[in-house]
CSV table of C-alpha atoms in Angstrom, one decimal:
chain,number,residue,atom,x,y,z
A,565,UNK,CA,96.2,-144.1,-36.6
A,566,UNK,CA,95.5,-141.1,-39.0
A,567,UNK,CA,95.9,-141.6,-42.5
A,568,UNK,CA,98.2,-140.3,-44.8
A,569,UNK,CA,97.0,-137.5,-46.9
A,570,UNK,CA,97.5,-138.7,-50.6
A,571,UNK,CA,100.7,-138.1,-52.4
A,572,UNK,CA,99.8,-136.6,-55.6
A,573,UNK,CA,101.0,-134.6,-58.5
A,574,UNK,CA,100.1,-133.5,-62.4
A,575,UNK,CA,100.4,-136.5,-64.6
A,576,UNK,CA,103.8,-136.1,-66.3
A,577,UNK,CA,104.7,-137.0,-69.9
A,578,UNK,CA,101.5,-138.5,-71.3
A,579,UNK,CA,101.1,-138.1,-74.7
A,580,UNK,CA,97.5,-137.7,-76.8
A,581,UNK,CA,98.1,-139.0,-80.8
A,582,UNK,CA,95.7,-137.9,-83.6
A,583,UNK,CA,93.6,-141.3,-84.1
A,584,UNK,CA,95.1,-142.3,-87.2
A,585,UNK,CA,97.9,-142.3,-85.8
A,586,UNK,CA,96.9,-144.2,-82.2
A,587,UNK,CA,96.0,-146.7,-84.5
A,588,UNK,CA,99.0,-147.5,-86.6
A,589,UNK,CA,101.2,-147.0,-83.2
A,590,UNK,CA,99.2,-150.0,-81.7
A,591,UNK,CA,99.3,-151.8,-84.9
A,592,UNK,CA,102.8,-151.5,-85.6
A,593,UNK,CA,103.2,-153.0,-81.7
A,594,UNK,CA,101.1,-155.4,-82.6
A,595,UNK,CA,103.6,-156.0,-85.7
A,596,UNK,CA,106.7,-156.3,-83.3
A,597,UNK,CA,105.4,-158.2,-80.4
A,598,UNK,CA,103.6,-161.1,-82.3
A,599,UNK,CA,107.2,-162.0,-83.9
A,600,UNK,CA,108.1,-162.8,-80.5
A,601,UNK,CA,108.5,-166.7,-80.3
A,602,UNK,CA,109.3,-169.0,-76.8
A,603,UNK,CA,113.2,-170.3,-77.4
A,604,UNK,CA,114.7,-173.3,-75.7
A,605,UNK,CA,117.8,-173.2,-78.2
A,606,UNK,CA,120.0,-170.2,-77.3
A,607,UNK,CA,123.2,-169.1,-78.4
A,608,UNK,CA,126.1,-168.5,-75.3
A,609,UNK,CA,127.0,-165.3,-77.3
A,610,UNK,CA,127.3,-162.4,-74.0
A,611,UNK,CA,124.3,-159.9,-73.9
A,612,UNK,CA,125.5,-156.5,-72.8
A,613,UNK,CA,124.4,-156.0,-69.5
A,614,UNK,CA,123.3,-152.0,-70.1
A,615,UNK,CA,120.3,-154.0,-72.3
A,616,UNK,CA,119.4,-156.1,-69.3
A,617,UNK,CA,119.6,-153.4,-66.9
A,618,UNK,CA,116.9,-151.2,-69.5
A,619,UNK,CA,115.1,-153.5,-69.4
A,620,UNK,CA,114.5,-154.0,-65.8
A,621,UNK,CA,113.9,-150.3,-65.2
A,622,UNK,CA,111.1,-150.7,-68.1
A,623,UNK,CA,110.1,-153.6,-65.2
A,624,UNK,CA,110.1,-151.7,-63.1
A,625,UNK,CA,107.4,-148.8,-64.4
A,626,UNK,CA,104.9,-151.4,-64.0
A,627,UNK,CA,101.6,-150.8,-61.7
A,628,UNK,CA,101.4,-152.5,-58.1
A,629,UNK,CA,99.2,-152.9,-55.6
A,630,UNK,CA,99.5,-150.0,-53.3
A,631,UNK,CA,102.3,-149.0,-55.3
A,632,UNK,CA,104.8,-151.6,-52.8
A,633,UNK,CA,106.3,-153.0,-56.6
A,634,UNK,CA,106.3,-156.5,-54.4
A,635,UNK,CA,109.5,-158.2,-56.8
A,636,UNK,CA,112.9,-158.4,-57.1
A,637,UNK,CA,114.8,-159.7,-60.0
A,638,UNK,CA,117.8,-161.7,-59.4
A,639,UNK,CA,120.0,-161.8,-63.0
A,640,UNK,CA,122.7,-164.9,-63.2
A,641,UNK,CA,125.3,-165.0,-65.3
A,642,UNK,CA,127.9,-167.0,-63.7
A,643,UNK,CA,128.3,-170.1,-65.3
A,644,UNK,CA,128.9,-172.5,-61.4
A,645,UNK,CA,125.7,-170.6,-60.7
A,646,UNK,CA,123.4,-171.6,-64.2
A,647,UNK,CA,124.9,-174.9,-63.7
A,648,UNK,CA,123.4,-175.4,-60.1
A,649,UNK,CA,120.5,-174.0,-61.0
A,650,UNK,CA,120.5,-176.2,-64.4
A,651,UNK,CA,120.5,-178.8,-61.4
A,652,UNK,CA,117.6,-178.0,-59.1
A,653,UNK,CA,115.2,-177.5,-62.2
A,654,UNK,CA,116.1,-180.8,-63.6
A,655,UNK,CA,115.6,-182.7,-60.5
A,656,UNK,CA,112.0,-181.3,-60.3
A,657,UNK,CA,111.5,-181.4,-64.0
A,658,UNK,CA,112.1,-185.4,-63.9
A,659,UNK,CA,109.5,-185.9,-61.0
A,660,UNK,CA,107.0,-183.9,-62.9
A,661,UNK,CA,107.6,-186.1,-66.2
A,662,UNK,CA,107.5,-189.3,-64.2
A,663,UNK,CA,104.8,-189.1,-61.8
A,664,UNK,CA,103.5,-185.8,-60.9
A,665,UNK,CA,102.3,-184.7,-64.3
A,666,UNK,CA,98.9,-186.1,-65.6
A,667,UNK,CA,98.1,-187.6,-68.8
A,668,UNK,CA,96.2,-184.6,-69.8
A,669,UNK,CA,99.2,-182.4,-69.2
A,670,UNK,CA,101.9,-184.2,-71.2
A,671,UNK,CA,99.7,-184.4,-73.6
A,672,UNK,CA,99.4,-181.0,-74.2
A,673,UNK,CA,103.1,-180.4,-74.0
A,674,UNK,CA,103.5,-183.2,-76.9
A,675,UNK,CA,103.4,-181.0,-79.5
A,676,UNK,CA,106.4,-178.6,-78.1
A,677,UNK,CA,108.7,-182.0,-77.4
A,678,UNK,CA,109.7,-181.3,-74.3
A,679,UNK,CA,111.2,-183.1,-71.4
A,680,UNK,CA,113.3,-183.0,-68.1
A,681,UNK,CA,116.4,-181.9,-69.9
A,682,UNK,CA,117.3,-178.2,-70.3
A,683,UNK,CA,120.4,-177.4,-71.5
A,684,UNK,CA,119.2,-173.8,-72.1
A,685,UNK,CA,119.6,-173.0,-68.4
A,686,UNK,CA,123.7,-173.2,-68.5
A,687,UNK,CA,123.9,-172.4,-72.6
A,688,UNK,CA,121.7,-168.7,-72.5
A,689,UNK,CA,123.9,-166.0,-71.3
A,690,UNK,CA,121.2,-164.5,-69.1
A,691,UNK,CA,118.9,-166.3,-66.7
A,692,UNK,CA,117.1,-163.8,-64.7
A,693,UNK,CA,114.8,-165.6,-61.3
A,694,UNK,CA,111.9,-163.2,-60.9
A,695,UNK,CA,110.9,-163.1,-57.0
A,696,UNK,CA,107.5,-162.4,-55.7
A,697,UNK,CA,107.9,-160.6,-52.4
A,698,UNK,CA,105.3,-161.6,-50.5
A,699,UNK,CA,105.8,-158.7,-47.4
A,700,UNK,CA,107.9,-155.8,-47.1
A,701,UNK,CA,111.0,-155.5,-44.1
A,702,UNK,CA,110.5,-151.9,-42.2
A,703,UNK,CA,113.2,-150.2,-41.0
A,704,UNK,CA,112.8,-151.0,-37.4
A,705,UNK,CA,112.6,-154.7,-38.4
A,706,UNK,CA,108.5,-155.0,-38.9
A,707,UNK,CA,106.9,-156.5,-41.6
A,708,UNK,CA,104.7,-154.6,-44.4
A,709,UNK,CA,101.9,-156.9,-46.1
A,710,UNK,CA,101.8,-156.9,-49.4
A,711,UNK,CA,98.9,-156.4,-51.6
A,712,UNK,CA,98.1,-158.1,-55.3
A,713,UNK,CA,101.0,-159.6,-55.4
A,714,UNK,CA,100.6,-162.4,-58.4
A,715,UNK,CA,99.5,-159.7,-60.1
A,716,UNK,CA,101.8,-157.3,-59.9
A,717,UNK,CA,104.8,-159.4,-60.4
A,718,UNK,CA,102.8,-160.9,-63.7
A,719,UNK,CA,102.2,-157.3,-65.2
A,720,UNK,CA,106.0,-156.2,-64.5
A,721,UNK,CA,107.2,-159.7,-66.1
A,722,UNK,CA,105.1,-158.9,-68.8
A,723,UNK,CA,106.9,-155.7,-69.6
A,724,UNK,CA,110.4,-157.0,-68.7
A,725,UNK,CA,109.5,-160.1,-72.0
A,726,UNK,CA,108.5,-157.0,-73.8
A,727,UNK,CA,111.1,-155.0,-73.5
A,728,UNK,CA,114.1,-158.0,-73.7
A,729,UNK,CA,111.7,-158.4,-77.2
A,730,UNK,CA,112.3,-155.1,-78.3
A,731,UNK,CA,115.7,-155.1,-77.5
A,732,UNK,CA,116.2,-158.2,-79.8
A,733,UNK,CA,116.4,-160.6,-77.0
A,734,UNK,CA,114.8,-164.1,-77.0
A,735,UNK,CA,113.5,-165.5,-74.0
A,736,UNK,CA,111.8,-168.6,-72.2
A,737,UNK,CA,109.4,-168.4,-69.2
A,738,UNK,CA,110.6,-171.7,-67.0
A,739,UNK,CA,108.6,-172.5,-64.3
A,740,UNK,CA,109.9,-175.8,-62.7
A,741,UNK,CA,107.6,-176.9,-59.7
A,742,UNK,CA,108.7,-176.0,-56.7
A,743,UNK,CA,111.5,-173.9,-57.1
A,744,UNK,CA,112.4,-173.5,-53.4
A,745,UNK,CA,115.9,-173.6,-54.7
A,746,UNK,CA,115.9,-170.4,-56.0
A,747,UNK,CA,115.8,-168.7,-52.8
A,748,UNK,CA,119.2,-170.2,-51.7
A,749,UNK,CA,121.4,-170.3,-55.1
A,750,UNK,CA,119.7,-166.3,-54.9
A,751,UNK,CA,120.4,-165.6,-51.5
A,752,UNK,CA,116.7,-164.9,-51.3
A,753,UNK,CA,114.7,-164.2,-47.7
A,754,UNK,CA,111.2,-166.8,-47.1
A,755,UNK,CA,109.2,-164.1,-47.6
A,756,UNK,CA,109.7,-164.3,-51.5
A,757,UNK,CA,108.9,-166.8,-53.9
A,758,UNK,CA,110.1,-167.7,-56.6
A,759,UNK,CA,108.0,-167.0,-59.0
A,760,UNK,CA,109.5,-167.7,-63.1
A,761,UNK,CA,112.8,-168.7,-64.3
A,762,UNK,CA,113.6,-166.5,-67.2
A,763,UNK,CA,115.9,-167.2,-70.2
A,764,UNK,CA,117.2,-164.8,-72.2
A,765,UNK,CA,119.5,-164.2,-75.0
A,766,UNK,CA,120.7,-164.6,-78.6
A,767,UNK,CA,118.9,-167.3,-80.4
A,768,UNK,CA,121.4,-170.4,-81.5
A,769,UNK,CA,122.1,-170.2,-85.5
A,770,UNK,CA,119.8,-173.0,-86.0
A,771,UNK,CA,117.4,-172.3,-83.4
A,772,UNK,CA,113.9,-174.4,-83.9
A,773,UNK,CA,110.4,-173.4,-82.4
A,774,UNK,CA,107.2,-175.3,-82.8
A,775,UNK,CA,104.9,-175.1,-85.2
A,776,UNK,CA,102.7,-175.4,-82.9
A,777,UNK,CA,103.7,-172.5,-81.0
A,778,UNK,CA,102.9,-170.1,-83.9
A,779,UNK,CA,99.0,-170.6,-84.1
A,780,UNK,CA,97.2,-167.9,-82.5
A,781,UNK,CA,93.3,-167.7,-81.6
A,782,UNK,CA,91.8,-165.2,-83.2
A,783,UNK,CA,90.8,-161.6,-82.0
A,784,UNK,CA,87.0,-162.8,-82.1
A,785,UNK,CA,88.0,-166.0,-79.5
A,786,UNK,CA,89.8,-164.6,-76.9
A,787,UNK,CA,88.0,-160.8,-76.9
A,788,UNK,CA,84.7,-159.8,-76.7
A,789,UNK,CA,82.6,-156.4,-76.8
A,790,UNK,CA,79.5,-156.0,-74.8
């Protein structure tokens, strides 16, 4: 097989900023992501799906392995659907609270007080079932391996939280264990899987996170120079 001669053109639309001001760009991001906070109480006011869908193209710019952007985001709004899919989480959510979890685990979710309910799934206007697309279908009905695929899928949810953030979007990151269900509420092939449940929306007039949340390490624990 002869290989394909790389596709390539002139970097388009990078910018180069005086230092002083490279610094006080990526300090004033630093500024507007660390306000955001993980939710669980959500308001059912509707988000305008033009915001959703600007944010998934901002999903979409992320980098992939070999380029094949292994992911597809499925966004539910319909409220038979949340409530089904309210159902399959909880089912797994109670046999990870009564048997599946260890000690060690619920005690380190103490502090957020969570449990098996989630009421967030049918009262956020937005739940969006991020897929990890584990091959590619060809044309002629073949299969295409994909390549990095955790990875990929992590960096482009990344920039879809980011980007629901700066629109003024709250969300939650659910990850119920195993979420097989996804693929048939979705309509999803095998080959994907599902990979996080995310909640977004407007945050409920009295909406409470934990304390607990809000303490970060800091720079000097989690970075280092050499």
């Amino acid at each position: 097989m002869t290989a394909q001669a790389p596709l390539m053109e002139k970097l388009p639309d990078y910018r180069r900023y005086p230092e002083a001001e490279m610094i006080a760009r990526a300090e004033a991001f630093h500024a507007e992501i660390r306000r955001r906070r993980t939710l669980r109480d959500f308001s059912d006011q509707p988000v305008p799906r033009e915001a959703i869908e600007a944010a998934l193209l901002a999903a979409g710019t992320a980098p992939s392995g070999a380029n094949q952007q292994p992911w597809h985001y499925c966004v539910i709004t319909d409220p038979a659907l949340k409530r089904q899919v309210r159902e399959g989480a909880e089912a797994e959510e109670r046999d990870f609270y009564n048997g599946r979890a260890t000690p060690e685990w619920l005690e380190a979710l103490a502090p957020l007080g969570t449990d098996a309910n989630k009421p967030f799934l049918e009262t956020a206007p937005i739940l969006i079932a991020i897929f990890a697309q584990r091959w590619g279908e060809l044309p002629d009905g073949g299969k295409r391996k994909h390549y990095y695929v955790p990875e990929s899928v992590g960096i482009s949810t990344g920039f879809l939280i980011a980007a629901l953030h700066h629109a003024g979007l709250a969300t939650l990151t659910h990850t119920p264990s195993p979420m097989n269900f996804l693929n048939r509420l979705c309509g999803r092939p095998d080959s994907e899987k599902p990979y996080i449940l995310l909640v977004a929306g407007y945050p409920a007039e009295n909406a409470e996170v934990p304390v607990h949340g809000g303490i970060k390490k800091p720079l000097e624990q989690f970075s280092s120079w050499k």
